[in-house]
XYZ file of C-alpha atoms in Angstrom:
603
model
C 13.030 -10.930 -5.772
C 9.845 -9.350 -7.146
C 8.625 -5.793 -7.410
C 5.717 -5.227 -5.022
C 4.693 -1.570 -5.201
C 2.341 -0.323 -2.541
C -0.798 0.265 -4.579
C -3.241 2.575 -2.856
C -6.759 1.248 -3.234
C -8.405 4.603 -2.613
C -6.555 6.520 -5.294
C -9.071 8.663 -7.117
C -9.041 10.890 -10.181
C -10.979 13.144 -12.511
C -10.762 16.368 -14.577
C -9.285 18.081 -17.646
C -6.860 20.896 -18.678
C -4.390 19.944 -16.005
C -1.205 21.606 -17.215
C 2.142 19.972 -17.825
C 1.993 16.629 -16.042
C 5.355 15.062 -15.168
C 6.472 11.629 -16.275
C 9.138 9.324 -14.966
C 12.787 9.587 -15.920
C 14.033 6.089 -15.155
C 17.609 6.776 -16.271
C 18.725 7.033 -12.648
C 18.187 3.272 -12.649
C 19.261 2.395 -16.217
C 19.446 4.342 -19.477
C 17.160 1.814 -21.169
C 16.327 -1.886 -21.491
C 19.414 -2.398 -23.645
C 21.783 -0.446 -21.386
C 25.170 -2.187 -21.019
C 25.029 -1.438 -17.290
C 21.962 -3.652 -17.004
C 23.789 -6.626 -18.514
C 26.819 -5.825 -16.353
C 24.690 -5.912 -13.202
C 22.944 -9.131 -14.209
C 26.306 -10.815 -14.807
C 27.670 -9.463 -11.513
C 24.592 -10.631 -9.638
C 24.783 -14.171 -10.959
C 28.426 -14.469 -9.945
C 27.973 -12.672 -6.610
C 25.212 -15.053 -5.542
C 27.358 -18.075 -6.384
C 30.341 -16.659 -4.486
C 28.168 -15.795 -1.491
C 26.850 -19.356 -1.300
C 30.351 -20.809 -1.730
C 31.759 -18.611 1.041
C 29.000 -18.924 3.637
C 26.756 -21.960 3.132
C 27.168 -24.287 6.093
C 29.425 -21.788 7.882
C 27.153 -19.120 9.398
C 27.114 -20.677 12.878
C 30.910 -20.457 13.026
C 31.266 -16.790 12.051
C 32.642 -14.260 14.522
C 31.028 -10.789 14.624
C 33.467 -9.324 12.070
C 32.850 -12.171 9.631
C 29.092 -11.972 10.168
C 29.138 -8.215 9.508
C 31.064 -8.713 6.259
C 28.468 -11.293 5.196
C 25.652 -8.835 5.955
C 27.293 -6.134 3.853
C 27.726 -8.524 0.931
C 24.092 -9.628 1.206
C 22.933 -6.002 1.231
C 24.932 -5.316 -1.935
C 23.235 -8.268 -3.653
C 19.836 -6.954 -2.519
C 20.681 -3.498 -3.887
C 21.681 -4.707 -7.350
C 18.751 -7.123 -7.652
C 16.414 -4.391 -6.406
C 17.686 -1.896 -8.962
C 17.099 -4.353 -11.808
C 13.613 -5.305 -10.667
C 12.653 -1.695 -9.958
C 13.587 -0.680 -13.498
C 11.765 -3.596 -15.132
C 8.739 -3.212 -12.885
C 8.338 0.549 -13.181
C 8.564 0.367 -16.992
C 5.904 -2.338 -16.899
C 3.517 -0.313 -14.731
C 3.768 2.585 -17.182
C 2.148 0.330 -19.794
C 1.052 -3.103 -18.630
C -0.354 -3.887 -22.091
C 3.017 -3.572 -23.884
C 4.239 -7.121 -24.676
C 7.898 -6.026 -24.672
C 7.650 -4.554 -21.189
C 5.744 -7.582 -19.935
C 8.401 -9.900 -21.377
C 11.232 -7.905 -19.821
C 9.625 -7.997 -16.375
C 8.975 -11.740 -16.659
C 12.506 -12.428 -17.917
C 14.104 -10.385 -15.129
C 11.976 -12.098 -12.478
C 12.954 -15.515 -13.762
C 16.654 -14.646 -14.015
C 16.851 -13.112 -10.555
C 14.828 -15.916 -9.007
C 17.308 -18.339 -10.529
C 20.373 -16.331 -9.504
C 19.197 -15.903 -5.911
C 18.117 -19.513 -5.319
C 21.576 -20.353 -3.865
C 20.929 -17.691 -1.194
C 17.943 -19.484 0.318
C 20.294 -21.067 2.860
C 20.997 -17.628 4.383
C 17.850 -17.270 6.496
C 17.523 -21.025 7.033
C 20.968 -21.329 8.596
C 20.508 -18.143 10.558
C 17.463 -19.656 12.215
C 19.472 -22.715 13.202
C 22.053 -20.678 15.127
C 21.538 -21.421 18.856
C 19.887 -18.646 20.823
C 22.892 -17.937 23.047
C 25.290 -17.729 20.083
C 22.785 -15.525 18.228
C 22.530 -13.149 21.180
C 26.323 -12.998 21.531
C 26.754 -11.969 17.893
C 24.657 -8.850 18.331
C 26.580 -7.687 21.369
C 28.974 -6.293 18.760
C 28.302 -2.547 18.387
C 28.405 -2.505 14.577
C 26.174 -5.549 14.253
C 23.669 -4.421 16.873
C 21.872 -2.036 14.505
C 20.947 -4.996 12.266
C 19.363 -7.013 15.068
C 15.750 -5.861 14.408
C 15.959 -7.175 10.832
C 17.344 -10.518 11.941
C 14.836 -10.741 14.780
C 12.078 -10.552 12.150
C 13.780 -13.377 10.262
C 13.995 -15.400 13.486
C 10.254 -14.875 14.024
C 9.744 -17.203 11.042
C 11.805 -19.940 12.678
C 8.798 -22.006 13.864
C 7.421 -22.025 10.313
C 10.617 -22.873 8.454
C 10.704 -25.904 6.135
C 13.602 -28.049 4.994
C 16.320 -26.427 2.907
C 15.243 -28.382 -0.161
C 11.595 -27.376 0.244
C 12.473 -23.722 0.794
C 14.497 -23.707 -2.429
C 11.582 -25.285 -4.266
C 9.163 -22.638 -2.966
C 11.634 -19.897 -3.906
C 11.784 -21.159 -7.482
C 8.004 -21.552 -7.659
C 7.524 -17.895 -6.734
C 7.503 -16.886 -10.401
C 4.302 -18.910 -10.882
C 2.434 -16.828 -8.340
C 3.876 -13.699 -9.931
C 2.391 -14.781 -13.265
C -1.105 -14.790 -11.741
C -0.473 -11.274 -10.423
C 0.519 -10.132 -13.903
C -2.604 -11.754 -15.366
C -4.665 -9.710 -12.905
C -2.794 -6.463 -13.717
C -3.001 -6.939 -17.458
C -6.676 -7.897 -17.345
C -7.595 -4.846 -15.252
C -5.539 -2.455 -17.373
C -6.984 -3.835 -20.603
C -10.662 -3.571 -19.627
C -12.858 -1.160 -21.584
C -16.040 0.455 -20.265
C -18.676 2.255 -22.277
C -20.137 5.235 -20.413
C -22.612 7.498 -22.175
C -21.353 6.355 -25.555
C -17.668 6.842 -24.720
C -15.247 3.927 -24.330
C -12.745 4.450 -21.531
C -10.399 2.613 -19.186
C -10.930 1.649 -15.572
C -9.323 4.765 -14.072
C -11.615 7.186 -15.895
C -14.631 4.962 -15.176
C -13.910 4.799 -11.456
C -13.529 8.577 -11.593
C -17.062 8.725 -12.977
C -18.290 7.610 -9.543
C -17.121 10.986 -8.169
C -18.756 13.194 -10.815
C -21.331 15.809 -9.822
C -23.864 14.572 -12.390
C -25.785 11.663 -10.869
C -26.657 10.063 -14.203
C -22.933 9.914 -15.059
C -22.211 8.275 -11.724
C -24.924 5.691 -12.298
C -23.771 5.003 -15.844
C -20.197 4.530 -14.592
C -21.292 2.165 -11.821
C -23.382 0.079 -14.203
C -20.550 -0.058 -16.746
C -18.170 -1.281 -14.042
C -20.685 -3.895 -12.907
C -21.305 -5.115 -16.455
C -17.637 -5.479 -17.382
C -16.661 -7.034 -14.042
C -19.526 -9.512 -14.408
C -18.401 -10.426 -17.927
C -14.856 -11.077 -16.643
C -15.754 -12.512 -13.261
C -14.609 -16.030 -14.095
C -11.075 -14.752 -14.739
C -10.994 -12.780 -11.496
C -12.460 -15.728 -9.612
C -9.779 -18.009 -11.028
C -7.011 -15.600 -9.984
C -8.374 -15.286 -6.437
C -9.014 -19.016 -6.076
C -5.511 -19.855 -7.247
C -3.757 -17.259 -5.122
C -5.754 -18.182 -2.017
C -5.120 -21.895 -2.584
C -1.399 -21.311 -3.078
C -1.330 -19.411 0.197
C -3.323 -22.107 1.974
C -0.878 -24.789 0.815
C 2.154 -22.786 1.933
C 0.556 -21.875 5.264
C -0.378 -25.516 5.884
C 3.108 -26.770 5.139
C 4.630 -24.074 7.326
C 2.194 -24.787 10.150
C 0.885 -21.229 10.327
C -2.219 -21.171 12.506
C -4.179 -18.605 10.456
C -4.057 -17.116 6.946
C -3.206 -13.757 8.561
C -0.206 -15.030 10.544
C 2.347 -14.435 7.800
C 1.192 -10.863 7.281
C 1.294 -10.104 11.003
C 4.841 -11.500 11.204
C 5.928 -9.463 8.179
C 4.352 -6.375 9.727
C 6.068 -7.006 13.071
C 2.729 -6.514 14.780
C 1.007 -8.677 17.360
C -2.226 -10.388 16.218
C -4.056 -9.060 19.259
C -3.170 -5.478 18.241
C -4.705 -6.027 14.808
C -7.796 -7.633 16.293
C -8.168 -4.756 18.765
C -8.026 -2.351 15.802
C -10.510 -4.409 13.816
C -12.945 -4.737 16.716
C -12.720 -1.021 17.554
C -13.495 -0.034 13.951
C -16.355 -2.520 13.498
C -17.804 -1.410 16.816
C -17.625 2.191 15.611
C -19.451 1.597 12.289
C -22.734 3.089 13.648
C -21.138 6.324 14.871
C -18.897 6.684 11.802
C -20.028 5.413 8.387
C -23.693 4.773 9.282
C -24.096 8.237 10.794
C -22.165 10.066 8.065
C -23.946 8.440 5.117
C -27.328 9.198 6.686
C -26.228 12.856 6.858
C -25.097 12.734 3.257
C -28.386 11.156 2.156
C -30.253 14.125 3.625
C -27.859 16.656 2.097
C -28.419 15.078 -1.310
C -32.205 15.034 -0.902
C -32.442 11.274 -1.494
C -34.858 8.748 -0.036
C -32.199 6.041 -0.422
C -28.474 6.176 -1.210
C -27.291 4.113 -4.155
C -23.770 2.798 -4.384
C -22.911 5.426 -6.999
C -23.704 8.116 -4.417
C -21.093 6.950 -1.908
C -18.247 9.122 -3.206
C -20.442 11.742 -4.904
C -19.554 15.404 -4.373
C -21.908 17.282 -2.086
C -24.532 19.379 -3.880
C -22.749 22.578 -2.839
C -19.359 21.307 -4.060
C -17.556 23.049 -6.874
C -16.697 20.969 -9.926
C -13.634 23.128 -10.583
C -10.702 21.254 -12.038
C -7.503 21.619 -10.007
C -4.513 21.964 -12.300
C -1.215 20.270 -11.594
C 0.608 23.475 -10.593
C -2.075 24.336 -8.037
C -2.031 20.810 -6.621
C 1.734 20.954 -6.294
C 1.635 24.354 -4.595
C -1.108 23.271 -2.179
C 0.786 20.198 -1.014
C 4.192 21.857 -0.888
C 2.856 24.801 1.117
C 1.313 22.407 3.628
C 4.557 20.454 3.912
C 6.613 23.628 4.271
C 4.308 25.069 6.953
C 4.910 21.929 9.033
C 8.669 22.080 8.487
C 10.657 23.530 5.540
C 12.814 20.404 5.656
C 9.820 18.317 4.596
C 9.270 20.472 1.510
C 12.972 20.351 0.650
C 12.913 16.567 0.616
C 9.770 16.589 -1.563
C 11.014 19.179 -4.098
C 13.127 16.854 -6.294
C 10.127 14.616 -6.945
C 8.639 17.424 -9.044
C 11.866 18.579 -10.680
C 13.755 15.390 -11.509
C 11.224 13.019 -13.099
C 10.375 11.088 -9.951
C 6.600 11.405 -10.516
C 4.506 9.916 -13.339
C 1.157 11.698 -13.130
C -0.846 11.427 -16.366
C -3.512 8.848 -17.171
C -2.267 6.986 -20.238
C -3.395 3.823 -22.077
C -2.268 0.645 -20.355
C -0.922 2.414 -17.289
C -1.538 0.664 -13.976
C -4.546 2.137 -12.174
C -4.386 3.701 -8.722
C -1.256 5.149 -7.195
C 1.889 4.062 -5.387
C 5.306 5.175 -4.220
C 8.068 2.654 -4.888
C 11.318 3.128 -2.917
C 13.529 1.301 -5.498
C 16.877 0.913 -3.672
C 18.589 3.006 -1.048
C 21.296 4.393 -3.334
C 18.797 5.759 -5.887
C 15.438 7.329 -4.848
C 11.714 6.569 -4.812
C 9.347 6.954 -7.771
C 5.695 8.002 -7.418
C 2.915 6.832 -9.764
C -0.360 8.766 -9.943
C -3.352 8.883 -12.253
C -3.982 12.595 -11.838
C -7.166 14.043 -13.308
C -7.766 17.127 -11.198
C -10.279 16.318 -8.433
C -9.745 17.428 -4.806
C -9.165 13.781 -3.885
C -6.325 13.737 -6.426
C -4.617 16.506 -4.475
C -4.893 14.340 -1.370
C -3.512 11.366 -3.317
C -0.510 13.514 -4.293
C -0.040 14.512 -0.644
C -0.335 10.828 0.346
C 2.150 9.411 -2.156
C 4.601 12.269 -1.631
C 4.474 11.430 2.081
C 5.504 7.881 1.208
C 8.328 9.329 -0.879
C 9.612 11.573 1.918
C 9.495 8.617 4.312
C 11.416 6.429 1.873
C 14.081 9.099 1.292
C 14.614 9.573 5.025
C 14.701 5.833 5.762
C 17.206 5.103 2.973
C 20.069 5.868 5.342
C 19.288 2.622 7.167
C 20.502 0.558 4.193
C 18.788 -2.208 2.251
C 18.136 -4.486 5.197
C 16.543 -1.906 7.503
C 15.099 0.857 5.297
C 11.814 -0.860 4.494
C 9.104 -0.393 7.094
C 6.446 -2.958 7.964
C 3.197 -2.180 6.139
C 1.576 -0.996 9.359
C 4.133 1.814 9.590
C 4.486 2.363 5.844
C 1.312 4.485 5.838
C 2.444 6.834 8.630
C 4.052 9.613 6.600
C 1.580 9.290 3.735
C -1.510 9.721 5.896
C 0.236 12.447 7.916
C 0.983 14.294 4.666
C -2.703 14.111 3.786
C -3.650 15.438 7.223
C -1.251 18.380 6.905
C -2.670 19.260 3.490
C -6.261 18.973 4.694
C -5.690 21.069 7.810
C -4.027 23.832 5.784
C -6.897 23.874 3.268
C -9.410 23.925 6.144
C -7.637 26.819 7.844
C -7.767 28.803 4.587
C -11.492 28.138 4.021
C -13.415 31.438 4.406
C -16.993 30.349 3.656
C -19.090 27.920 5.754
C -20.032 25.924 2.628
C -16.366 25.550 1.681
C -15.522 24.356 5.196
C -18.416 21.900 5.107
C -17.243 20.453 1.782
C -13.679 20.111 3.038
C -14.745 18.459 6.293
C -17.101 16.076 4.499
C -14.392 15.172 1.996
C -11.937 14.411 4.781
C -14.515 12.322 6.661
C -15.192 10.342 3.479
C -11.474 9.797 2.939
C -11.103 8.598 6.533
C -14.092 6.297 6.193
C -12.518 4.916 3.016
C -9.211 4.493 4.844
C -10.543 3.022 8.079
C -14.060 1.602 7.727
C -13.779 0.423 4.139
C -10.337 -1.123 4.581
C -11.395 -3.032 7.697
C -14.422 -4.269 5.721
C -11.929 -5.344 3.019
C -9.917 -7.130 5.719
C -13.008 -8.971 6.942
C -13.802 -9.956 3.337
C -10.292 -11.354 2.897
C -10.513 -13.257 6.182
C -13.785 -14.827 5.032
C -12.414 -15.527 1.532
C -9.294 -17.343 2.716
C -11.230 -19.246 5.374
C -13.856 -20.348 2.840
C -11.200 -21.314 0.248
C -9.751 -23.801 2.729
C -13.017 -25.699 2.342
C -12.725 -25.981 -1.449
C -13.059 -24.120 -4.748
C -15.168 -20.954 -4.586
C -17.553 -20.090 -7.395
C -17.918 -16.448 -8.455
C -21.265 -16.440 -6.656
C -19.566 -17.659 -3.489
C -17.052 -14.804 -3.585
C -19.779 -12.304 -4.463
C -21.753 -13.401 -1.393
C -18.722 -12.967 0.866
C -18.225 -9.450 -0.513
C -21.839 -8.471 0.100
C -21.749 -9.909 3.628
C -19.456 -7.058 4.711
C -20.856 -4.222 2.578
C -24.180 -3.569 4.276
C -22.633 -3.973 7.720
C -19.887 -1.435 7.034
C -21.748 1.152 4.933
C -24.997 1.114 6.887
C -28.753 1.232 6.359
C -28.784 4.333 4.132
C -27.760 2.269 1.077
C -29.363 0.128 -1.566
C -27.013 -2.078 -3.591
C -27.544 -2.350 -7.319
C -27.361 -5.633 -9.181
C -23.744 -6.174 -10.169
C -22.197 -4.441 -7.166
C -21.500 -7.874 -5.747
C -18.593 -8.143 -8.257
C -16.751 -5.005 -7.138
C -14.228 -7.054 -5.169
C -12.701 -7.937 -8.523
C -10.608 -4.813 -9.106
C -8.950 -4.359 -5.674
C -5.214 -5.042 -6.323
C -4.246 -5.668 -2.694
C -6.255 -8.882 -2.517
C -4.011 -10.339 -5.238
C -0.670 -8.617 -4.728
C -0.447 -8.460 -0.927
C -3.084 -10.430 0.998
C -4.216 -8.733 4.219
C -2.338 -5.539 3.347
C -5.513 -3.517 3.797
C -5.608 -3.324 7.595
C -2.368 -1.329 7.381
C -4.402 1.623 6.078
C -6.628 1.627 9.145
C -3.595 1.115 11.375
C -1.838 4.054 9.707
C -4.868 6.330 9.901
C -5.437 5.601 13.588
C -1.755 6.086 14.320
C -1.641 9.378 12.433
C -4.799 10.689 14.077
C -3.180 10.054 17.445
C 0.089 11.619 16.265
C -1.655 14.686 14.884
C -3.567 15.172 18.141
C -0.206 15.086 19.913
C 1.217 17.656 17.451
C -1.812 19.899 17.947
C -1.714 19.676 21.735
C 2.066 19.627 22.293
C 3.831 21.030 19.197
C 7.134 21.843 20.911
C 9.837 19.551 19.512
C 7.317 17.419 17.604
C 8.986 17.838 14.199
C 12.338 16.524 15.403
C 10.706 13.428 16.919
C 8.633 12.935 13.761
C 11.634 13.026 11.411
C 13.523 10.707 13.753
C 10.644 8.242 13.511
C 10.717 8.342 9.702
C 14.507 7.968 9.567
C 14.214 4.790 11.632
C 12.643 2.945 8.678
C 12.198 -0.665 9.719
C 14.818 -0.572 12.481
C 12.351 -0.277 15.375
C 9.135 -1.908 16.576
C 5.995 0.234 16.510
C 6.028 0.458 20.312
C 9.543 1.951 20.288
C 8.668 4.426 17.537
C 5.575 5.690 19.353
C 7.104 5.806 22.839
C 8.684 9.298 22.407
C 5.176 10.626 21.704
C 3.668 8.916 24.750
C 1.551 6.617 22.557
C 1.100 2.825 22.568
C -0.834 0.912 19.890
C -1.159 -2.045 22.259
C -3.492 0.018 24.442
C -7.102 -0.483 23.203
C -7.786 3.172 24.070
C -5.240 4.139 21.400
C -7.606 3.130 18.611
C -10.588 4.832 20.226
C -8.551 8.053 20.296
C -8.010 7.890 16.544
C -11.620 7.017 15.804
C -12.784 9.872 18.020
C -11.147 12.339 15.649
C -13.368 11.077 12.816
C -16.422 11.075 15.035
C -15.634 14.637 16.132
C -15.583 15.819 12.525
C -18.987 14.215 11.958
C -20.214 16.020 15.098
C -19.101 19.287 13.520
C -20.857 18.445 10.273
C -24.076 17.632 12.118
C -23.866 20.995 13.872
C -23.681 22.713 10.456
C -27.083 21.381 9.358
C -29.620 24.087 8.637
């Protein structure tokens, strides 16, 4: 078992004088790395895994429903204890990825738990050998029936299952792939960038791309390009190795495409993803191309440079938003939707469930990690006071609310597929944006808010689909042999002009900007989930706007379902279906409509 937090690639930051920023209190997991409870749980886990294998290996096909249910409960308990240990080790590590002691603890825990859980590999292998009629009969039992969606997802892997011996080998080898992920994390966190004579980390440097002063933005972009270029061989090695490892596993499993495993894990049909991808790519001209041409004119530029992409509009305020104001803004938006939503979010601020400050060695970006169902989620931010940071807070808090509500499903069913994991987060952003827009009194303020939301949606939809296309090209090309840094750079640039449009010039060095995106290393093909979530939420919000009666109850029911239902079943109460190509056009039309409104505001 490994910790895989859901890093958000678009997390942004910037600012000063932010107030009292919260930090994590991890004692709800363990009091510290030397806590006796940690050793107790490790000892219990080792023995529990052995007993589980002794009691059930070779016997699953003969279990009656009562025996099968007892086995499920025991497996969930093992997952909960292993998850608690890895959550504690992982969250401490992400607070300071440059601390050797934290790195060692995470590595040691991963190796121990991988070793302890190796005897459990038989569990899914034997399950997939149960005949279809016997499998169906098991889940006729009322108590077992609720677990069927989780086991159906396991059964979906049946055609790609290897021998028991090979599956155990791959399980043990998982720590090798994890080591390459840690190399990536530690390299990124340890990079230093000199901007206008000041040495800073990657988070502050990326923030420089959103500063009002154009020379600061350019200096930040060139510093990023220079440092990425100087380290490009390391990043190329990580990506080559990870892509090759995936290619080998996919080939042995007989998976037809590099994306197949992700689609299966997401419980989404490949044709749905391709319909989403095609709809977004087809909409590039009326979305990103049209918006950036507007922005170019607003900024009085002949050509947009890459450091202008996320620049504030000329009429934007550079006011720093303190932590208390950010908290109030998001909580008011949540409460206006439903007080219950704010009640669920409140403990995150009061009980040390958020780590907000930018500190040396801290992982960049943002995520919400659910830990285990009998504890609570933790949210990581790098908050520096820009409007986009407020949206990042709204986004991650939405993840947290979703994870709290889904926890009632238990370890096996609480976790949602990635395509649905972004639902509450993006909806939380939309609620916060709509409340801020409703409170805007001046046309310039409304224009800035609308433009900011359009940019966020372009980053969430257009940019992430461009990332997806880059990954598809990368993994396809890697199957033909080792890729040089120049090869990967060329693949990156092949999607940039197409997605961003003709308003842009691309500086020398921008071809290396693929290097810092964590999803490519941690969770290949994750990125389309952002576009999926944004399209889904746009359709949901349109439904809320047009037919608000009873919406909140259906919405909370959807979040409580966690991973217990397919996306079609979750959307059915709202009259929506992601398998309908028109579904994606509906979501994209919301973005296009906002651009229409911005065009109408031109002097």
